Amino acid sequence: MPKPTKGARLGGSPAHQRLLLANLATQLFEHGRITTTEAKARRVRPLAEKLITKAKRGDLHNRRQVLRVIRDKSVVHELFTEIAPRYANRPGGYTRITKIGPRRGDNAPMAVIELVQEPLAASTGAAPAAPAEQAEEKTEEKADLAKAEETAAAESADEAKADAKEAADEAKDAEGDAK
Protein backbone atom coordinates (compact mmCIF):
# COMPACT_ATOMS: atom_id res chain seq x y z
CA MET A 1 0.00 0.00 0.00
CA PRO A 2 1.49 3.37 -0.92
CA LYS A 3 2.26 5.65 1.98
CA PRO A 4 1.42 9.35 1.77
CA THR A 5 4.31 11.79 1.71
CA LYS A 6 5.42 13.18 5.05
CA GLY A 7 4.67 16.72 6.06
CA ALA A 8 1.85 19.11 5.37
CA ARG A 9 -0.13 18.93 2.16
CA LEU A 10 0.21 21.79 -0.28
CA GLY A 11 -3.05 23.51 0.38
CA GLY A 12 -5.41 20.76 1.50
CA SER A 13 -6.43 17.28 0.49
CA PRO A 14 -4.37 14.66 -1.34
CA ALA A 15 -6.49 15.14 -4.45
CA HIS A 16 -5.86 18.89 -4.38
CA GLN A 17 -2.12 18.34 -4.01
CA ARG A 18 -2.05 15.86 -6.91
CA LEU A 19 -3.90 18.30 -9.18
CA LEU A 20 -1.78 21.25 -8.06
CA LEU A 21 1.45 19.37 -8.85
CA ALA A 22 0.05 18.23 -12.19
CA ASN A 23 -0.77 21.85 -13.09
CA LEU A 24 2.70 23.01 -12.03
CA ALA A 25 4.33 20.29 -14.14
CA THR A 26 2.12 21.20 -17.11
CA GLN A 27 3.11 24.85 -16.86
CA LEU A 28 6.78 23.92 -16.46
CA PHE A 29 6.74 21.88 -19.68
CA GLU A 30 4.72 24.52 -21.52
CA HIS A 31 6.84 27.54 -20.56
CA GLY A 32 10.21 26.01 -19.67
CA ARG A 33 10.41 27.87 -16.36
CA ILE A 34 7.94 28.91 -13.67
CA THR A 35 8.12 31.01 -10.52
CA THR A 36 6.53 29.46 -7.46
CA THR A 37 7.18 28.94 -3.77
CA GLU A 38 10.21 26.90 -2.73
CA ALA A 39 8.02 24.20 -1.20
CA LYS A 40 6.01 23.73 -4.39
CA ALA A 41 9.16 23.78 -6.52
CA ARG A 42 10.76 21.08 -4.38
CA ARG A 43 7.60 18.96 -4.57
CA VAL A 44 7.12 19.28 -8.35
CA ARG A 45 10.75 18.53 -9.23
CA PRO A 46 10.64 14.73 -8.76
CA LEU A 47 7.31 14.52 -10.60
CA ALA A 48 8.65 16.51 -13.56
CA GLU A 49 11.84 14.45 -13.75
CA LYS A 50 9.87 11.17 -13.69
CA LEU A 51 7.63 12.45 -16.48
CA ILE A 52 10.64 13.42 -18.61
CA THR A 53 12.16 9.98 -18.03
CA LYS A 54 8.93 8.36 -19.21
CA ALA A 55 8.89 10.65 -22.24
CA LYS A 56 12.46 9.62 -23.08
CA ARG A 57 11.27 6.02 -23.44
CA GLY A 58 8.67 7.28 -25.88
CA ASP A 59 6.39 4.25 -26.22
CA LEU A 60 2.59 4.23 -26.07
CA HIS A 61 2.40 2.89 -22.53
CA ASN A 62 4.56 5.70 -21.16
CA ARG A 63 2.63 8.28 -23.19
CA ARG A 64 -0.60 7.07 -21.59
CA GLN A 65 0.99 7.20 -18.13
CA VAL A 66 2.09 10.78 -18.73
CA LEU A 67 -1.42 11.63 -20.00
CA ARG A 68 -2.79 10.47 -16.64
CA VAL A 69 -0.91 13.33 -14.98
CA ILE A 70 -0.77 15.99 -17.70
CA ARG A 71 -4.19 16.32 -19.29
CA ASP A 72 -3.21 18.77 -22.03
CA LYS A 73 -2.41 16.74 -25.16
CA SER A 74 -0.46 19.56 -26.80
CA VAL A 75 1.88 19.78 -23.79
CA VAL A 76 2.33 15.99 -23.81
CA HIS A 77 3.15 16.14 -27.51
CA GLU A 78 5.71 18.88 -26.87
CA LEU A 79 7.17 16.84 -24.00
CA PHE A 80 7.62 13.74 -26.16
CA THR A 81 8.79 15.44 -29.38
CA GLU A 82 10.85 18.42 -28.18
CA ILE A 83 11.79 18.15 -24.51
CA ALA A 84 12.62 14.44 -24.15
CA PRO A 85 14.99 14.25 -27.18
CA ARG A 86 16.94 17.19 -25.74
CA TYR A 87 17.78 15.04 -22.70
CA ALA A 88 18.42 11.79 -24.60
CA ASN A 89 21.93 11.28 -23.23
CA ARG A 90 21.42 12.94 -19.83
CA PRO A 91 20.89 10.39 -17.05
CA GLY A 92 18.84 12.75 -14.85
CA GLY A 93 18.87 16.24 -13.41
CA TYR A 94 16.56 17.79 -16.00
CA THR A 95 15.41 20.64 -13.75
CA ARG A 96 17.08 23.38 -11.73
CA ILE A 97 15.66 25.27 -8.74
CA THR A 98 16.97 28.79 -8.08
CA LYS A 99 15.90 30.70 -4.98
CA ILE A 100 14.89 34.30 -5.71
CA GLY A 101 13.99 35.73 -2.31
CA PRO A 102 10.74 36.41 -0.48
CA ARG A 103 7.43 37.35 -2.06
CA ARG A 104 6.30 40.92 -1.41
CA GLY A 105 2.83 40.22 -0.07
CA ASP A 106 3.36 37.50 2.50
CA ASN A 107 7.17 37.06 2.61
CA ALA A 108 6.91 33.49 1.34
CA PRO A 109 10.24 32.14 0.03
CA MET A 110 10.08 32.06 -3.76
CA ALA A 111 12.02 30.03 -6.32
CA VAL A 112 12.28 29.57 -10.07
CA ILE A 113 12.16 26.00 -11.35
CA GLU A 114 13.34 25.61 -14.92
CA LEU A 115 14.33 22.97 -17.42
CA VAL A 116 18.10 22.70 -17.80
CA GLN A 117 19.19 23.96 -21.23
CA GLU A 118 22.94 23.32 -21.15
CA PRO A 119 24.35 20.05 -22.49
CA LEU A 120 26.33 17.79 -20.21
CA ALA A 121 29.85 18.85 -19.27
CA ALA A 122 31.29 15.96 -21.25
CA SER A 123 29.40 16.46 -24.52
CA THR A 124 30.93 13.32 -26.05
CA GLY A 125 27.92 11.33 -24.93
CA ALA A 126 29.65 9.78 -21.93
CA ALA A 127 28.32 10.23 -18.43
CA PRO A 128 30.14 12.82 -16.34
CA ALA A 129 32.99 11.47 -14.25
CA ALA A 130 32.32 10.78 -10.61
CA PRO A 131 34.23 12.91 -8.08
CA ALA A 132 36.44 9.94 -7.17
CA GLU A 133 37.30 9.43 -10.84
CA GLN A 134 38.04 13.13 -11.23
CA ALA A 135 40.36 13.02 -8.21
CA GLU A 136 42.06 9.94 -9.65
CA GLU A 137 42.53 11.73 -12.99
CA LYS A 138 44.04 14.73 -11.19
CA THR A 139 46.49 12.53 -9.30
CA GLU A 140 47.44 10.80 -12.56
CA GLU A 141 48.01 14.20 -14.18
CA LYS A 142 50.16 15.26 -11.22
CA ALA A 143 52.15 12.01 -11.45
CA ASP A 144 52.67 12.52 -15.20
CA LEU A 145 53.79 16.10 -14.57
CA ALA A 146 56.21 14.94 -11.86
CA LYS A 147 57.66 12.28 -14.22
CA ALA A 148 58.09 14.90 -16.93
CA GLU A 149 59.88 17.19 -14.48
CA GLU A 150 62.12 14.31 -13.35
CA THR A 151 63.07 13.42 -16.93
CA ALA A 152 63.74 17.08 -17.70
CA ALA A 153 65.93 17.35 -14.59
CA ALA A 154 67.75 14.13 -15.51
CA GLU A 155 68.31 15.38 -19.07
CA SER A 156 69.64 18.69 -17.80
CA ALA A 157 71.91 16.84 -15.36
CA ASP A 158 73.18 14.64 -18.21
CA GLU A 159 73.80 17.75 -20.32
CA ALA A 160 75.66 19.38 -17.41
CA LYS A 161 77.83 16.26 -17.01
CA ALA A 162 78.56 16.22 -20.73
CA ASP A 163 79.49 19.92 -20.63
CA ALA A 164 81.75 19.34 -17.61
CA LYS A 165 83.42 16.39 -19.36
CA GLU A 166 83.99 18.49 -22.50
CA ALA A 167 85.46 21.27 -20.37
CA ALA A 168 87.75 18.78 -18.62
CA ASP A 169 88.85 17.31 -21.97
CA GLU A 170 89.56 20.80 -23.31
CA ALA A 171 91.53 21.62 -20.16
CA LYS A 172 93.64 18.41 -20.59
CA ASP A 173 94.22 19.26 -24.24
CA ALA A 174 95.25 22.78 -23.26
CA GLU A 175 97.69 21.38 -20.63
CA GLY A 176 99.08 18.90 -23.17
CA ASP A 177 99.61 21.71 -25.67
CA ALA A 178 101.29 23.87 -23.01
CA LYS A 179 103.85 21.13 -22.17
Coordinates of C-alpha atoms in Angstrom, one line a residue:
M1 CA 0.0 0.0 0.0
P2 CA 1.5 3.4 -0.9
K3 CA 2.3 5.7 2.0
P4 CA 1.4 9.3 1.8
T5 CA 4.3 11.8 1.7
K6 CA 5.4 13.2 5.1
G7 CA 4.7 16.7 6.1
A8 CA 1.9 19.1 5.4
R9 CA -0.1 18.9 2.2
L10 CA 0.2 21.8 -0.3
G11 CA -3.1 23.5 0.4
G12 CA -5.4 20.8 1.5
S13 CA -6.4 17.3 0.5
P14 CA -4.4 14.7 -1.3
A15 CA -6.5 15.1 -4.5
H16 CA -5.9 18.9 -4.4
Q17 CA -2.1 18.3 -4.0
R18 CA -2.1 15.9 -6.9
L19 CA -3.9 18.3 -9.2
L20 CA -1.8 21.2 -8.1
L21 CA 1.5 19.4 -8.8
A22 CA 0.0 18.2 -12.2
N23 CA -0.8 21.8 -13.1
L24 CA 2.7 23.0 -12.0
A25 CA 4.3 20.3 -14.1
T26 CA 2.1 21.2 -17.1
Q27 CA 3.1 24.9 -16.9
L28 CA 6.8 23.9 -16.5
F29 CA 6.7 21.9 -19.7
E30 CA 4.7 24.5 -21.5
H31 CA 6.8 27.5 -20.6
G32 CA 10.2 26.0 -19.7
R33 CA 10.4 27.9 -16.4
I34 CA 7.9 28.9 -13.7
T35 CA 8.1 31.0 -10.5
T36 CA 6.5 29.5 -7.5
T37 CA 7.2 28.9 -3.8
E38 CA 10.2 26.9 -2.7
A39 CA 8.0 24.2 -1.2
K40 CA 6.0 23.7 -4.4
A41 CA 9.2 23.8 -6.5
R42 CA 10.8 21.1 -4.4
R43 CA 7.6 19.0 -4.6
V44 CA 7.1 19.3 -8.4
R45 CA 10.8 18.5 -9.2
P46 CA 10.6 14.7 -8.8
L47 CA 7.3 14.5 -10.6
A48 CA 8.6 16.5 -13.6
E49 CA 11.8 14.4 -13.7
K50 CA 9.9 11.2 -13.7
L51 CA 7.6 12.4 -16.5
I52 CA 10.6 13.4 -18.6
T53 CA 12.2 10.0 -18.0
K54 CA 8.9 8.4 -19.2
A55 CA 8.9 10.7 -22.2
K56 CA 12.5 9.6 -23.1
R57 CA 11.3 6.0 -23.4
G58 CA 8.7 7.3 -25.9
D59 CA 6.4 4.3 -26.2
L60 CA 2.6 4.2 -26.1
H61 CA 2.4 2.9 -22.5
N62 CA 4.6 5.7 -21.2
R63 CA 2.6 8.3 -23.2
R64 CA -0.6 7.1 -21.6
Q65 CA 1.0 7.2 -18.1
V66 CA 2.1 10.8 -18.7
L67 CA -1.4 11.6 -20.0
R68 CA -2.8 10.5 -16.6
V69 CA -0.9 13.3 -15.0
I70 CA -0.8 16.0 -17.7
R71 CA -4.2 16.3 -19.3
D72 CA -3.2 18.8 -22.0
K73 CA -2.4 16.7 -25.2
S74 CA -0.5 19.6 -26.8
V75 CA 1.9 19.8 -23.8
V76 CA 2.3 16.0 -23.8
H77 CA 3.2 16.1 -27.5
E78 CA 5.7 18.9 -26.9
L79 CA 7.2 16.8 -24.0
F80 CA 7.6 13.7 -26.2
T81 CA 8.8 15.4 -29.4
E82 CA 10.9 18.4 -28.2
I83 CA 11.8 18.2 -24.5
A84 CA 12.6 14.4 -24.2
P85 CA 15.0 14.2 -27.2
R86 CA 16.9 17.2 -25.7
Y87 CA 17.8 15.0 -22.7
A88 CA 18.4 11.8 -24.6
N89 CA 21.9 11.3 -23.2
R90 CA 21.4 12.9 -19.8
P91 CA 20.9 10.4 -17.0
G92 CA 18.8 12.7 -14.9
G93 CA 18.9 16.2 -13.4
Y94 CA 16.6 17.8 -16.0
T95 CA 15.4 20.6 -13.7
R96 CA 17.1 23.4 -11.7
I97 CA 15.7 25.3 -8.7
T98 CA 17.0 28.8 -8.1
K99 CA 15.9 30.7 -5.0
I100 CA 14.9 34.3 -5.7
G101 CA 14.0 35.7 -2.3
P102 CA 10.7 36.4 -0.5
R103 CA 7.4 37.4 -2.1
R104 CA 6.3 40.9 -1.4
G105 CA 2.8 40.2 -0.1
D106 CA 3.4 37.5 2.5
N107 CA 7.2 37.1 2.6
A108 CA 6.9 33.5 1.3
P109 CA 10.2 32.1 0.0
M110 CA 10.1 32.1 -3.8
A111 CA 12.0 30.0 -6.3
V112 CA 12.3 29.6 -10.1
I113 CA 12.2 26.0 -11.3
E114 CA 13.3 25.6 -14.9
L115 CA 14.3 23.0 -17.4
V116 CA 18.1 22.7 -17.8
Q117 CA 19.2 24.0 -21.2
E118 CA 22.9 23.3 -21.1
P119 CA 24.4 20.1 -22.5
L120 CA 26.3 17.8 -20.2
A121 CA 29.8 18.9 -19.3
A122 CA 31.3 16.0 -21.3
S123 CA 29.4 16.5 -24.5
T124 CA 30.9 13.3 -26.0
G125 CA 27.9 11.3 -24.9
A126 CA 29.6 9.8 -21.9
A127 CA 28.3 10.2 -18.4
P128 CA 30.1 12.8 -16.3
A129 CA 33.0 11.5 -14.3
A130 CA 32.3 10.8 -10.6
P131 CA 34.2 12.9 -8.1
A132 CA 36.4 9.9 -7.2
E133 CA 37.3 9.4 -10.8
Q134 CA 38.0 13.1 -11.2
A135 CA 40.4 13.0 -8.2
E136 CA 42.1 9.9 -9.7
E137 CA 42.5 11.7 -13.0
K138 CA 44.0 14.7 -11.2
T139 CA 46.5 12.5 -9.3
E140 CA 47.4 10.8 -12.6
E141 CA 48.0 14.2 -14.2
K142 CA 50.2 15.3 -11.2
A143 CA 52.1 12.0 -11.4
D144 CA 52.7 12.5 -15.2
L145 CA 53.8 16.1 -14.6
A146 CA 56.2 14.9 -11.9
K147 CA 57.7 12.3 -14.2
A148 CA 58.1 14.9 -16.9
E149 CA 59.9 17.2 -14.5
E150 CA 62.1 14.3 -13.4
T151 CA 63.1 13.4 -16.9
A152 CA 63.7 17.1 -17.7
A153 CA 65.9 17.3 -14.6
A154 CA 67.8 14.1 -15.5
E155 CA 68.3 15.4 -19.1
S156 CA 69.6 18.7 -17.8
A157 CA 71.9 16.8 -15.4
D158 CA 73.2 14.6 -18.2
E159 CA 73.8 17.8 -20.3
A160 CA 75.7 19.4 -17.4
K161 CA 77.8 16.3 -17.0
A162 CA 78.6 16.2 -20.7
D163 CA 79.5 19.9 -20.6
A164 CA 81.8 19.3 -17.6
K165 CA 83.4 16.4 -19.4
E166 CA 84.0 18.5 -22.5
A167 CA 85.5 21.3 -20.4
A168 CA 87.8 18.8 -18.6
D169 CA 88.9 17.3 -22.0
E170 CA 89.6 20.8 -23.3
A171 CA 91.5 21.6 -20.2
K172 CA 93.6 18.4 -20.6
D173 CA 94.2 19.3 -24.2
A174 CA 95.3 22.8 -23.3
E175 CA 97.7 21.4 -20.6
G176 CA 99.1 18.9 -23.2
D177 CA 99.6 21.7 -25.7
A178 CA 101.3 23.9 -23.0
K179 CA 103.8 21.1 -22.2

